[in-house]
Tab-separated table of C-alpha atoms in Angstrom:
chain	number	residue	atom	x	y	z
A	6	UNK	CA	-24.774	44.297	-44.233
A	7	UNK	CA	-23.115	40.740	-44.705
A	8	UNK	CA	-24.783	38.650	-47.271
A	9	UNK	CA	-24.495	34.625	-47.185
A	10	UNK	CA	-22.325	33.569	-50.228
A	11	UNK	CA	-22.557	29.782	-51.051
A	12	UNK	CA	-19.935	28.252	-53.014
A	13	UNK	CA	-22.689	26.193	-55.258
A	14	UNK	CA	-26.338	25.950	-55.195
A	15	UNK	CA	-25.778	22.445	-53.057
A	16	UNK	CA	-24.445	24.567	-50.435
A	17	UNK	CA	-27.746	26.764	-49.824
A	18	UNK	CA	-29.578	26.000	-46.716
A	19	UNK	CA	-33.216	25.310	-46.250
A	20	UNK	CA	-33.897	29.206	-46.046
A	21	UNK	CA	-31.699	31.898	-47.005
A	22	UNK	CA	-31.884	35.554	-47.799
A	23	UNK	CA	-30.182	36.978	-50.989
A	24	UNK	CA	-29.849	40.349	-52.163
A	25	UNK	CA	-31.781	40.715	-55.458
A	26	UNK	CA	-29.265	40.983	-58.200
A	27	UNK	CA	-31.692	42.680	-60.914
A	28	UNK	CA	-33.405	45.266	-58.138
A	29	UNK	CA	-31.140	48.425	-57.528
A	30	UNK	CA	-33.917	49.144	-54.703
A	31	UNK	CA	-31.771	48.463	-51.043
A	32	UNK	CA	-34.769	47.940	-49.580
A	33	UNK	CA	-36.154	45.025	-51.451
A	34	UNK	CA	-34.854	41.278	-51.298
A	35	UNK	CA	-35.902	38.337	-52.735
A	36	UNK	CA	-36.042	34.756	-51.011
A	37	UNK	CA	-34.884	31.826	-51.857
A	38	UNK	CA	-35.907	28.638	-50.315
A	39	UNK	CA	-33.969	25.034	-51.171
A	40	UNK	CA	-36.720	22.615	-50.011
A	41	UNK	CA	-35.152	19.472	-49.284
A	42	UNK	CA	-36.499	16.087	-47.945
A	43	UNK	CA	-36.521	16.619	-44.429
A	44	UNK	CA	-38.687	20.424	-45.243
A	45	UNK	CA	-41.247	19.226	-47.645
A	46	UNK	CA	-43.754	17.095	-45.823
A	47	UNK	CA	-43.826	19.265	-42.684
A	48	UNK	CA	-44.505	22.411	-44.983
A	49	UNK	CA	-47.239	20.381	-46.487
A	50	UNK	CA	-48.776	19.806	-43.164
A	51	UNK	CA	-48.216	23.240	-42.072
A	52	UNK	CA	-50.520	24.600	-45.061
A	53	UNK	CA	-53.330	21.913	-44.128
A	54	UNK	CA	-53.009	22.700	-40.485
A	55	UNK	CA	-53.173	26.699	-41.650
A	56	UNK	CA	-55.909	25.787	-44.448
A	57	UNK	CA	-58.183	23.892	-41.449
A	58	UNK	CA	-57.880	20.842	-43.583
A	59	UNK	CA	-56.291	19.193	-40.975
A	60	UNK	CA	-56.414	19.490	-37.064
A	61	UNK	CA	-53.592	18.717	-34.871
A	62	UNK	CA	-55.231	16.849	-32.239
A	63	UNK	CA	-56.381	14.269	-34.909
A	64	UNK	CA	-54.429	13.568	-37.958
A	65	UNK	CA	-50.648	14.690	-36.381
A	66	UNK	CA	-51.299	13.153	-32.893
A	67	UNK	CA	-52.540	9.637	-34.755
A	68	UNK	CA	-50.473	10.077	-37.864
A	69	UNK	CA	-47.120	9.818	-35.082
A	70	UNK	CA	-48.580	7.751	-32.077
A	71	UNK	CA	-50.263	5.402	-35.089
A	72	UNK	CA	-53.266	3.290	-34.565
A	73	UNK	CA	-54.649	-0.544	-34.855
A	74	UNK	CA	-51.192	-1.606	-33.366
A	75	UNK	CA	-49.270	0.259	-36.194
A	76	UNK	CA	-46.866	2.692	-34.193
A	77	UNK	CA	-44.800	5.176	-36.742
A	78	UNK	CA	-42.449	6.483	-33.738
A	79	UNK	CA	-41.445	2.994	-32.709
A	80	UNK	CA	-40.408	1.791	-35.998
A	81	UNK	CA	-38.471	5.245	-35.625
A	82	UNK	CA	-37.243	3.853	-32.713
A	83	UNK	CA	-35.812	0.712	-34.002
A	84	UNK	CA	-34.097	1.824	-36.741
A	85	UNK	CA	-32.038	4.722	-34.747
A	86	UNK	CA	-31.268	1.638	-32.236
A	87	UNK	CA	-30.109	-0.541	-35.519
A	88	UNK	CA	-28.366	2.730	-36.499
A	89	UNK	CA	-26.701	3.207	-33.361
A	90	UNK	CA	-25.484	-0.532	-33.211
A	91	UNK	CA	-23.945	-0.528	-36.712
A	92	UNK	CA	-22.322	3.311	-36.522
A	93	UNK	CA	-20.813	2.103	-33.172
A	94	UNK	CA	-19.218	-1.058	-34.723
A	95	UNK	CA	-17.439	1.107	-37.731
A	96	UNK	CA	-15.774	3.057	-35.180
A	97	UNK	CA	-14.282	0.234	-33.833
A	98	UNK	CA	-12.525	-0.383	-36.952
A	99	UNK	CA	-14.996	-3.910	-36.898
A	100	UNK	CA	-16.145	-2.971	-40.763
A	101	UNK	CA	-12.785	-1.961	-41.688
A	102	UNK	CA	-11.576	-5.251	-40.521
A	103	UNK	CA	-13.894	-7.509	-42.619
A	104	UNK	CA	-13.847	-5.036	-45.487
A	105	UNK	CA	-9.693	-5.787	-45.870
A	106	UNK	CA	-10.121	-9.493	-44.813
A	107	UNK	CA	-12.630	-9.847	-47.930
A	108	UNK	CA	-10.641	-7.943	-50.023
A	109	UNK	CA	-7.649	-9.774	-49.330
A	110	UNK	CA	-9.726	-13.425	-49.848
A	111	UNK	CA	-11.791	-12.501	-52.842
A	112	UNK	CA	-10.716	-8.781	-54.370
A	113	UNK	CA	-8.688	-9.769	-57.211
A	114	UNK	CA	-11.330	-10.547	-59.385
A	115	UNK	CA	-13.767	-7.521	-59.374
A	116	UNK	CA	-16.736	-9.378	-61.299
A	117	UNK	CA	-16.521	-12.283	-58.571
A	118	UNK	CA	-16.143	-9.970	-55.497
A	119	UNK	CA	-19.682	-8.092	-56.767
A	120	UNK	CA	-21.354	-11.721	-56.754
A	121	UNK	CA	-20.056	-11.903	-53.283
A	122	UNK	CA	-21.174	-8.647	-51.963
A	123	UNK	CA	-24.717	-9.561	-53.561
A	124	UNK	CA	-24.453	-13.015	-51.890
A	125	UNK	CA	-23.730	-11.877	-48.516
A	126	UNK	CA	-26.028	-8.857	-48.477
A	127	UNK	CA	-28.913	-11.306	-49.261
A	128	UNK	CA	-27.936	-13.927	-46.248
A	129	UNK	CA	-27.599	-10.806	-44.106
A	130	UNK	CA	-30.875	-9.315	-45.002
A	131	UNK	CA	-32.503	-12.780	-44.604
A	132	UNK	CA	-31.155	-13.358	-41.195
A	133	UNK	CA	-31.380	-9.961	-40.255
A	134	UNK	CA	-33.240	-7.049	-41.825
A	135	UNK	CA	-32.236	-4.432	-44.890
A	136	UNK	CA	-31.662	-1.675	-42.716
A	137	UNK	CA	-28.888	-3.335	-40.927
A	138	UNK	CA	-27.415	-4.969	-43.897
A	139	UNK	CA	-27.413	-1.355	-45.070
A	140	UNK	CA	-25.838	0.039	-42.021
A	141	UNK	CA	-23.042	-2.220	-42.033
A	142	UNK	CA	-21.994	-3.541	-45.396
A	143	UNK	CA	-22.164	0.466	-46.571
A	144	UNK	CA	-19.364	1.784	-44.665
A	145	UNK	CA	-17.467	-1.744	-45.631
A	146	UNK	CA	-17.395	-1.434	-49.482
A	147	UNK	CA	-16.715	2.196	-49.299
A	148	UNK	CA	-13.373	1.064	-47.207
A	149	UNK	CA	-12.749	-1.414	-49.474
A	150	UNK	CA	-12.900	0.758	-52.153
A	151	UNK	CA	-10.518	3.360	-50.437
A	152	UNK	CA	-8.162	0.809	-49.998
A	153	UNK	CA	-7.690	-0.971	-53.574
A	154	UNK	CA	-8.653	2.042	-55.722
A	155	UNK	CA	-12.064	0.269	-57.608
A	156	UNK	CA	-14.827	1.838	-58.057
A	157	UNK	CA	-16.944	1.582	-55.125
A	158	UNK	CA	-20.465	2.876	-57.310
A	159	UNK	CA	-21.516	-1.064	-58.540
A	160	UNK	CA	-20.598	-2.880	-55.380
A	161	UNK	CA	-22.776	-0.473	-53.702
A	162	UNK	CA	-25.821	-0.588	-56.084
A	163	UNK	CA	-25.359	-4.523	-56.041
A	164	UNK	CA	-25.568	-4.293	-51.955
A	165	UNK	CA	-28.538	-2.046	-51.940
A	166	UNK	CA	-30.622	-4.319	-54.536
A	167	UNK	CA	-29.797	-7.231	-52.554
A	168	UNK	CA	-30.862	-5.566	-49.204
A	169	UNK	CA	-33.953	-4.873	-50.414
A	170	UNK	CA	-34.760	-7.638	-52.700
A	171	UNK	CA	-34.103	-10.164	-49.876
A	172	UNK	CA	-35.688	-8.563	-47.159
A	173	UNK	CA	-39.382	-9.781	-48.501
A	174	UNK	CA	-38.420	-13.268	-47.601
A	175	UNK	CA	-39.482	-13.200	-43.977
A	176	UNK	CA	-41.599	-11.550	-41.805
A	177	UNK	CA	-38.662	-10.170	-40.174
A	178	UNK	CA	-37.185	-8.420	-42.998
A	179	UNK	CA	-38.827	-5.036	-43.593
A	180	UNK	CA	-40.987	-2.924	-41.288
A	181	UNK	CA	-43.588	-3.012	-44.151
A	182	UNK	CA	-43.625	-6.881	-43.862
A	183	UNK	CA	-44.550	-6.637	-40.455
A	184	UNK	CA	-47.246	-4.211	-41.330
A	185	UNK	CA	-49.297	-5.970	-43.943
A	186	UNK	CA	-49.135	-9.598	-42.176
A	187	UNK	CA	-50.069	-7.672	-38.721
A	188	UNK	CA	-53.180	-6.073	-40.459
A	189	UNK	CA	-54.248	-9.050	-42.316
A	190	UNK	CA	-53.292	-12.004	-39.620
A	191	UNK	CA	-50.874	-13.820	-41.727
A	192	UNK	CA	-48.413	-16.080	-39.508
A	193	UNK	CA	-44.320	-16.272	-39.846
A	194	UNK	CA	-45.043	-19.688	-41.454
A	195	UNK	CA	-47.924	-19.155	-43.949
A	196	UNK	CA	-45.836	-15.696	-45.222
A	197	UNK	CA	-42.579	-17.627	-45.505
A	198	UNK	CA	-44.214	-20.441	-47.892
A	199	UNK	CA	-46.188	-17.801	-50.015
A	200	UNK	CA	-42.946	-15.214	-50.230
A	201	UNK	CA	-40.210	-17.486	-50.576
A	202	UNK	CA	-40.202	-18.044	-54.106
A	203	UNK	CA	-41.046	-14.673	-55.401
A	204	UNK	CA	-37.932	-13.878	-53.563
A	205	UNK	CA	-35.873	-16.070	-54.995
A	206	UNK	CA	-37.091	-15.791	-58.544
A	207	UNK	CA	-36.275	-11.998	-57.886
A	208	UNK	CA	-32.882	-12.007	-56.075
A	209	UNK	CA	-31.821	-14.184	-59.437
A	210	UNK	CA	-33.407	-11.575	-61.819
A	211	UNK	CA	-31.700	-8.501	-60.110
A	212	UNK	CA	-28.178	-10.330	-60.075
A	213	UNK	CA	-28.487	-11.082	-63.801
A	214	UNK	CA	-29.686	-8.050	-64.718
A	215	UNK	CA	-27.545	-6.091	-62.657
A	216	UNK	CA	-24.140	-8.148	-63.909
A	217	UNK	CA	-25.002	-7.770	-67.829
A	218	UNK	CA	-25.674	-3.911	-67.059
A	219	UNK	CA	-22.298	-3.509	-64.630
A	220	UNK	CA	-19.722	-5.153	-67.019
A	221	UNK	CA	-17.993	-2.315	-68.216
A	222	UNK	CA	-17.911	-0.280	-65.156
A	223	UNK	CA	-15.956	-3.328	-63.011
A	224	UNK	CA	-12.572	-4.032	-63.179
A	225	UNK	CA	-11.771	-7.683	-63.804
A	226	UNK	CA	-8.567	-7.370	-61.833
A	227	UNK	CA	-8.001	-5.400	-58.527
A	228	UNK	CA	-4.876	-4.196	-57.285
A	229	UNK	CA	-4.532	-5.226	-53.429
A	230	UNK	CA	-2.096	-3.989	-51.028
A	231	UNK	CA	-1.302	-7.211	-49.362
A	232	UNK	CA	1.121	-5.142	-46.494
A	233	UNK	CA	-2.291	-3.832	-44.937
A	234	UNK	CA	-3.365	-6.792	-42.130
A	235	UNK	CA	-7.061	-7.256	-41.103
A	236	UNK	CA	-6.159	-6.660	-37.406
A	237	UNK	CA	-4.744	-3.520	-37.905
A	238	UNK	CA	-8.051	-1.892	-38.904
A	239	UNK	CA	-9.392	-2.833	-35.481
A	240	UNK	CA	-9.142	0.499	-32.981
A	241	UNK	CA	-11.200	-1.017	-30.055
A	242	UNK	CA	-10.874	-4.799	-30.070
A	243	UNK	CA	-13.108	-4.764	-26.809
A	244	UNK	CA	-15.486	-2.543	-28.442
A	245	UNK	CA	-15.531	-4.708	-31.333
A	246	UNK	CA	-16.144	-8.151	-30.021
A	247	UNK	CA	-19.415	-7.160	-28.419
A	248	UNK	CA	-21.313	-7.639	-31.802
A	249	UNK	CA	-24.480	-9.611	-30.409
A	250	UNK	CA	-26.011	-6.795	-28.463
A	251	UNK	CA	-29.577	-6.476	-29.280
A	252	UNK	CA	-30.037	-3.170	-28.708
A	253	UNK	CA	-28.581	0.034	-29.630
A	254	UNK	CA	-28.998	1.396	-25.670
A	255	UNK	CA	-26.744	-1.261	-24.649
A	256	UNK	CA	-24.068	0.018	-27.193
A	257	UNK	CA	-24.890	3.236	-26.057
A	258	UNK	CA	-23.777	1.816	-22.389
A	259	UNK	CA	-20.375	0.044	-23.698
A	260	UNK	CA	-19.407	3.054	-25.234
A	261	UNK	CA	-19.668	5.252	-22.594
A	262	UNK	CA	-18.180	2.875	-20.205
A	263	UNK	CA	-15.278	2.541	-22.466
A	264	UNK	CA	-15.078	6.138	-22.902
A	265	UNK	CA	-15.122	7.119	-18.982
A	266	UNK	CA	-12.522	4.268	-18.483
A	267	UNK	CA	-10.270	6.029	-21.064
A	268	UNK	CA	-10.872	8.878	-19.803
A	269	UNK	CA	-10.315	8.255	-16.192
A	270	UNK	CA	-6.847	6.698	-17.127
A	271	UNK	CA	-5.920	9.754	-18.662
A	272	UNK	CA	-6.798	11.585	-15.503
A	273	UNK	CA	-4.684	9.564	-13.381
A	274	UNK	CA	-1.966	9.770	-15.676
A	275	UNK	CA	-1.813	13.640	-15.301
A	276	UNK	CA	-1.325	13.153	-11.358
A	277	UNK	CA	2.377	11.514	-12.041
A	278	UNK	CA	4.479	14.014	-13.484
A	279	UNK	CA	6.522	16.501	-12.253
A	280	UNK	CA	5.333	18.817	-9.496
A	281	UNK	CA	3.928	22.375	-10.377
A	282	UNK	CA	4.995	25.305	-8.725
A	283	UNK	CA	3.062	27.876	-7.344
A	284	UNK	CA	3.875	31.188	-5.947
A	285	UNK	CA	4.530	31.841	-2.505
A	286	UNK	CA	4.112	29.986	0.059
A	287	UNK	CA	6.054	27.258	-2.317
A	288	UNK	CA	2.930	24.661	-2.630
A	289	UNK	CA	3.113	21.318	-4.548
A	290	UNK	CA	0.229	19.908	-6.119
A	291	UNK	CA	1.129	16.296	-5.910
A	292	UNK	CA	0.511	17.284	-2.280
A	293	UNK	CA	-2.906	17.440	-2.614
A	294	UNK	CA	-4.471	15.114	-4.503
A	295	UNK	CA	-7.853	16.739	-4.644
A	296	UNK	CA	-6.432	19.949	-6.036
A	297	UNK	CA	-4.780	17.371	-8.845
A	298	UNK	CA	-8.571	16.167	-9.690
A	299	UNK	CA	-9.805	19.127	-9.838
A	300	UNK	CA	-7.332	20.270	-12.239
A	301	UNK	CA	-7.219	17.297	-14.299
A	302	UNK	CA	-9.403	17.278	-18.006
A	303	UNK	CA	-12.701	16.319	-17.712
A	304	UNK	CA	-14.498	13.368	-18.332
A	305	UNK	CA	-15.211	13.031	-22.063
A	306	UNK	CA	-16.753	10.751	-24.329
A	307	UNK	CA	-15.415	10.927	-27.858
A	308	UNK	CA	-16.857	7.590	-29.342
A	309	UNK	CA	-20.825	8.615	-28.026
A	310	UNK	CA	-20.180	11.899	-29.372
A	311	UNK	CA	-18.445	10.713	-33.078
A	312	UNK	CA	-21.408	7.879	-32.973
A	313	UNK	CA	-23.919	10.389	-32.095
A	314	UNK	CA	-22.998	12.847	-34.377
A	315	UNK	CA	-23.043	10.342	-37.849
A	316	UNK	CA	-26.885	9.055	-36.777
A	317	UNK	CA	-29.482	9.575	-39.175
A	318	UNK	CA	-31.566	12.454	-38.045
A	319	UNK	CA	-32.636	13.210	-41.177
A	320	UNK	CA	-35.032	10.727	-41.793
A	321	UNK	CA	-36.888	11.545	-38.476
A	322	UNK	CA	-38.719	14.220	-39.973
A	323	UNK	CA	-39.050	12.901	-43.076
A	324	UNK	CA	-40.760	9.796	-41.886
A	325	UNK	CA	-42.883	11.667	-39.259
A	326	UNK	CA	-44.193	13.787	-42.231
A	327	UNK	CA	-44.960	11.068	-44.254
A	328	UNK	CA	-46.961	9.883	-42.031
A	329	UNK	CA	-48.771	12.410	-40.712
A	330	UNK	CA	-49.816	13.314	-44.664
A	331	UNK	CA	-50.610	9.291	-44.721
A	332	UNK	CA	-53.015	10.192	-41.744
A	333	UNK	CA	-54.381	12.930	-43.255
A	334	UNK	CA	-55.239	10.970	-46.740
A	335	UNK	CA	-57.191	8.575	-44.390
A	336	UNK	CA	-59.015	10.980	-42.257
A	337	UNK	CA	-60.219	12.696	-45.299
A	338	UNK	CA	-62.167	9.650	-47.061
A	339	UNK	CA	-58.981	8.875	-49.677
A	340	UNK	CA	-58.875	5.261	-48.155
A	341	UNK	CA	-62.540	3.820	-49.526
A	342	UNK	CA	-61.577	6.161	-52.730
A	343	UNK	CA	-58.492	3.918	-53.192
A	344	UNK	CA	-60.479	0.757	-52.231
A	345	UNK	CA	-63.109	1.459	-54.878
A	346	UNK	CA	-59.907	2.247	-57.793
A	347	UNK	CA	-58.560	-0.607	-56.639
A	348	UNK	CA	-61.432	-2.950	-56.685
A	349	UNK	CA	-62.332	-1.962	-60.056
A	350	UNK	CA	-58.711	-2.389	-61.634
A	351	UNK	CA	-58.112	-6.081	-59.706
A	352	UNK	CA	-61.006	-8.067	-61.473
A	353	UNK	CA	-58.775	-11.698	-61.946
A	354	UNK	CA	-55.866	-12.679	-59.322
A	355	UNK	CA	-53.392	-12.125	-62.301
A	356	UNK	CA	-54.634	-8.403	-62.627
A	357	UNK	CA	-54.623	-7.748	-59.076
A	358	UNK	CA	-51.185	-8.858	-58.573
A	359	UNK	CA	-49.661	-6.890	-61.169
A	360	UNK	CA	-51.519	-3.803	-60.940
A	361	UNK	CA	-51.307	-3.547	-57.080
A	362	UNK	CA	-47.136	-4.627	-57.603
A	363	UNK	CA	-46.960	-1.960	-59.918
A	364	UNK	CA	-49.207	1.010	-58.257
A	365	UNK	CA	-47.268	-0.021	-55.027
A	366	UNK	CA	-44.044	0.012	-56.108
A	367	UNK	CA	-44.370	3.683	-57.818
A	368	UNK	CA	-46.036	4.643	-54.608
A	369	UNK	CA	-43.441	3.857	-52.031
A	370	UNK	CA	-41.400	6.464	-54.126
A	371	UNK	CA	-43.684	9.311	-53.553
A	372	UNK	CA	-45.325	8.153	-50.306
A	373	UNK	CA	-42.064	6.368	-48.778
A	374	UNK	CA	-42.561	2.803	-48.340
A	375	UNK	CA	-43.224	2.385	-44.717
A	376	UNK	CA	-46.260	4.965	-45.021
A	377	UNK	CA	-47.321	3.442	-48.472
A	378	UNK	CA	-47.693	0.451	-46.769
A	379	UNK	CA	-49.925	1.642	-44.089
A	380	UNK	CA	-52.242	3.579	-46.547
A	381	UNK	CA	-52.560	0.670	-49.143
A	382	UNK	CA	-53.447	-2.058	-46.136
A	383	UNK	CA	-56.109	-0.118	-44.903
A	384	UNK	CA	-57.194	0.035	-48.578
A	385	UNK	CA	-57.147	-3.495	-48.855
A	386	UNK	CA	-58.925	-3.860	-45.859
A	387	UNK	CA	-61.767	-1.431	-46.668
A	388	UNK	CA	-65.529	-3.073	-46.975
A	389	UNK	CA	-65.297	-1.942	-50.503
A	390	UNK	CA	-62.430	-4.272	-51.739
A	391	UNK	CA	-63.678	-7.066	-49.403
A	392	UNK	CA	-65.998	-7.861	-52.670
A	393	UNK	CA	-63.031	-8.685	-54.451
A	394	UNK	CA	-63.217	-12.459	-54.213
A	395	UNK	CA	-60.717	-13.993	-51.652
A	396	UNK	CA	-58.015	-15.396	-54.413
A	397	UNK	CA	-57.604	-11.895	-55.930
A	398	UNK	CA	-57.620	-10.224	-52.382
A	399	UNK	CA	-55.011	-12.608	-51.487
A	400	UNK	CA	-53.032	-12.040	-54.423
A	401	UNK	CA	-53.052	-7.927	-53.885
A	402	UNK	CA	-51.975	-8.486	-50.254
A	403	UNK	CA	-48.712	-10.086	-51.469
A	404	UNK	CA	-48.499	-7.697	-54.118
A	405	UNK	CA	-48.352	-5.177	-52.062
A	406	UNK	CA	-45.491	-6.497	-50.075
A	407	UNK	CA	-43.724	-7.376	-53.349
A	408	UNK	CA	-43.830	-3.672	-54.078
A	409	UNK	CA	-42.977	-2.179	-50.768
A	410	UNK	CA	-39.879	-4.177	-50.774
A	411	UNK	CA	-38.561	-3.803	-54.424
A	412	UNK	CA	-39.900	-0.890	-55.134
A	413	UNK	CA	-37.254	0.721	-53.039
A	414	UNK	CA	-34.918	-0.269	-56.075
A	415	UNK	CA	-36.431	2.521	-58.016
A	416	UNK	CA	-35.573	5.921	-56.090
A	417	UNK	CA	-33.283	6.812	-52.890
A	418	UNK	CA	-36.652	7.996	-51.573
A	419	UNK	CA	-38.666	4.540	-51.194
A	420	UNK	CA	-37.332	3.824	-48.375
A	421	UNK	CA	-35.826	4.808	-45.387
A	422	UNK	CA	-33.069	2.636	-46.253
A	423	UNK	CA	-32.363	4.727	-49.004
A	424	UNK	CA	-31.940	7.739	-47.410
A	425	UNK	CA	-29.764	6.045	-44.723
A	426	UNK	CA	-27.536	4.307	-47.599
A	427	UNK	CA	-27.262	7.748	-49.398
A	428	UNK	CA	-26.482	9.434	-46.155
A	429	UNK	CA	-23.333	6.881	-45.433
A	430	UNK	CA	-21.950	6.783	-48.443
A	431	UNK	CA	-21.678	10.786	-48.536
A	432	UNK	CA	-19.911	10.548	-45.061
A	433	UNK	CA	-17.135	8.007	-46.683
A	434	UNK	CA	-17.317	10.840	-49.744
A	435	UNK	CA	-19.493	8.347	-52.264
A	436	UNK	CA	-21.983	10.913	-53.728
A	437	UNK	CA	-24.519	8.896	-55.347
A	438	UNK	CA	-27.227	11.223	-56.713
A	439	UNK	CA	-30.802	10.289	-57.900
A	440	UNK	CA	-30.428	10.099	-61.155
A	441	UNK	CA	-27.489	8.063	-60.844
A	442	UNK	CA	-29.096	5.569	-58.891
A	443	UNK	CA	-32.189	5.524	-60.855
A	444	UNK	CA	-29.807	4.906	-64.301
A	445	UNK	CA	-28.441	1.870	-61.679
A	446	UNK	CA	-31.725	0.555	-60.247
A	447	UNK	CA	-34.460	0.716	-62.705
A	448	UNK	CA	-33.634	-1.889	-65.354
A	449	UNK	CA	-33.261	-4.253	-62.186
A	450	UNK	CA	-36.462	-3.115	-60.620
A	451	UNK	CA	-38.424	-3.886	-63.399
A	452	UNK	CA	-37.018	-7.405	-64.139
A	453	UNK	CA	-37.269	-8.321	-60.191
A	454	UNK	CA	-41.039	-6.856	-60.201
A	455	UNK	CA	-41.986	-8.616	-63.210
A	456	UNK	CA	-40.319	-12.245	-61.951
A	457	UNK	CA	-41.755	-11.777	-58.583
A	458	UNK	CA	-45.180	-11.040	-59.535
A	459	UNK	CA	-45.309	-13.615	-62.290
A	460	UNK	CA	-44.005	-16.477	-59.890
A	461	UNK	CA	-46.899	-15.216	-57.455
A	462	UNK	CA	-49.918	-15.383	-59.921
A	463	UNK	CA	-48.486	-19.154	-60.748
A	464	UNK	CA	-48.483	-20.023	-56.863
A	465	UNK	CA	-52.243	-18.547	-56.661
A	466	UNK	CA	-52.894	-20.429	-59.403
A	467	UNK	CA	-51.876	-23.752	-58.335
A	468	UNK	CA	-53.599	-23.115	-54.620
A	469	UNK	CA	-57.093	-21.899	-57.067
A	470	UNK	CA	-56.624	-25.883	-59.028
């Protein structure tokens, strides 16, 4: 009987059967279960279904389809569309082109380059959103590290922190912003007016703390190979030129068309070589084009296949599982309980801002920031919490937005961007563990949260006067 022998504990699959080392009876086996983020939420859901605590037709379906204008499945589809666009650009060589260009321009001074990556990530996150920044710049930084030999870790952390911080600036910066804003009827201009200063304060606090804590790991000078030209990185110039397509489906069609065109060109060339002789009677295949086409290689789509293999499929079971768990909590009456607790704690606008900011920051690292935003939005809208004064309610609402964005800078499970960040870094041979990530980001997150909340309290005090 063959027994699976992993090279290390990390190589164990989600469920493996191993022969017991301590029991000599061959009839007995013990099960070793390695729980990962994709399996854990669904195991909890199965236990709840088996115990009849929840039902499939109510909690599970509503957790997937959504309610009150919040559609969890559409959020996952949006993230996958963005992921396809960014990974396709990486396959084309455009991101390598940008990496080499940035390195040759500013890469000689490591500390200046750290500030450049932080500023670039901030600007991109304000214009687009945090997921796009993580998907685009993570491979760029890894390629920069490969071409220079510099440690990619501080630059990756700087990019990730900047992306999650700048995502709070505008309404469209993060799906959590949209969830909270739509639930509370906040307009685009009103959102920007309230969150502009907290974003700037958190961004400045983040780069100051990160710069001071990473000085020892950033080389002052970086050796650059000037023989590498940016243009040499472009593998498919036509595909790289199509950068502004709005949806991942459009890029999918483009990749398919390029692959089919390339495959047809190969098939046409296969008809040109010398004729192949066959057994009696003497027949030449070039005399029968149809036969040549039948024997030619089938059309393949290597670019699409390569992109599809790299998509972050792991976020689908994790995110949908957490959405269902949050829906189960709401259906089982935990929303009014949470609203009652928040009401008791939010005795003033300042208390509401700092307490809700701290609680939601921690909660998004337990539930992930998207499901957490749904749960806390419902609690803040509950009639029990509505008994709090208007200034405290407004402070709690914007503190929820701060916590859902800044909280992603604490652990990798705080946001879907963190899961994609870890997956892309792993594909590029850069392993960033949970404790390593927390060691880098925890001091930065605390400074950002305190700064953003303090600015929000000041804004509330000015408006109240």
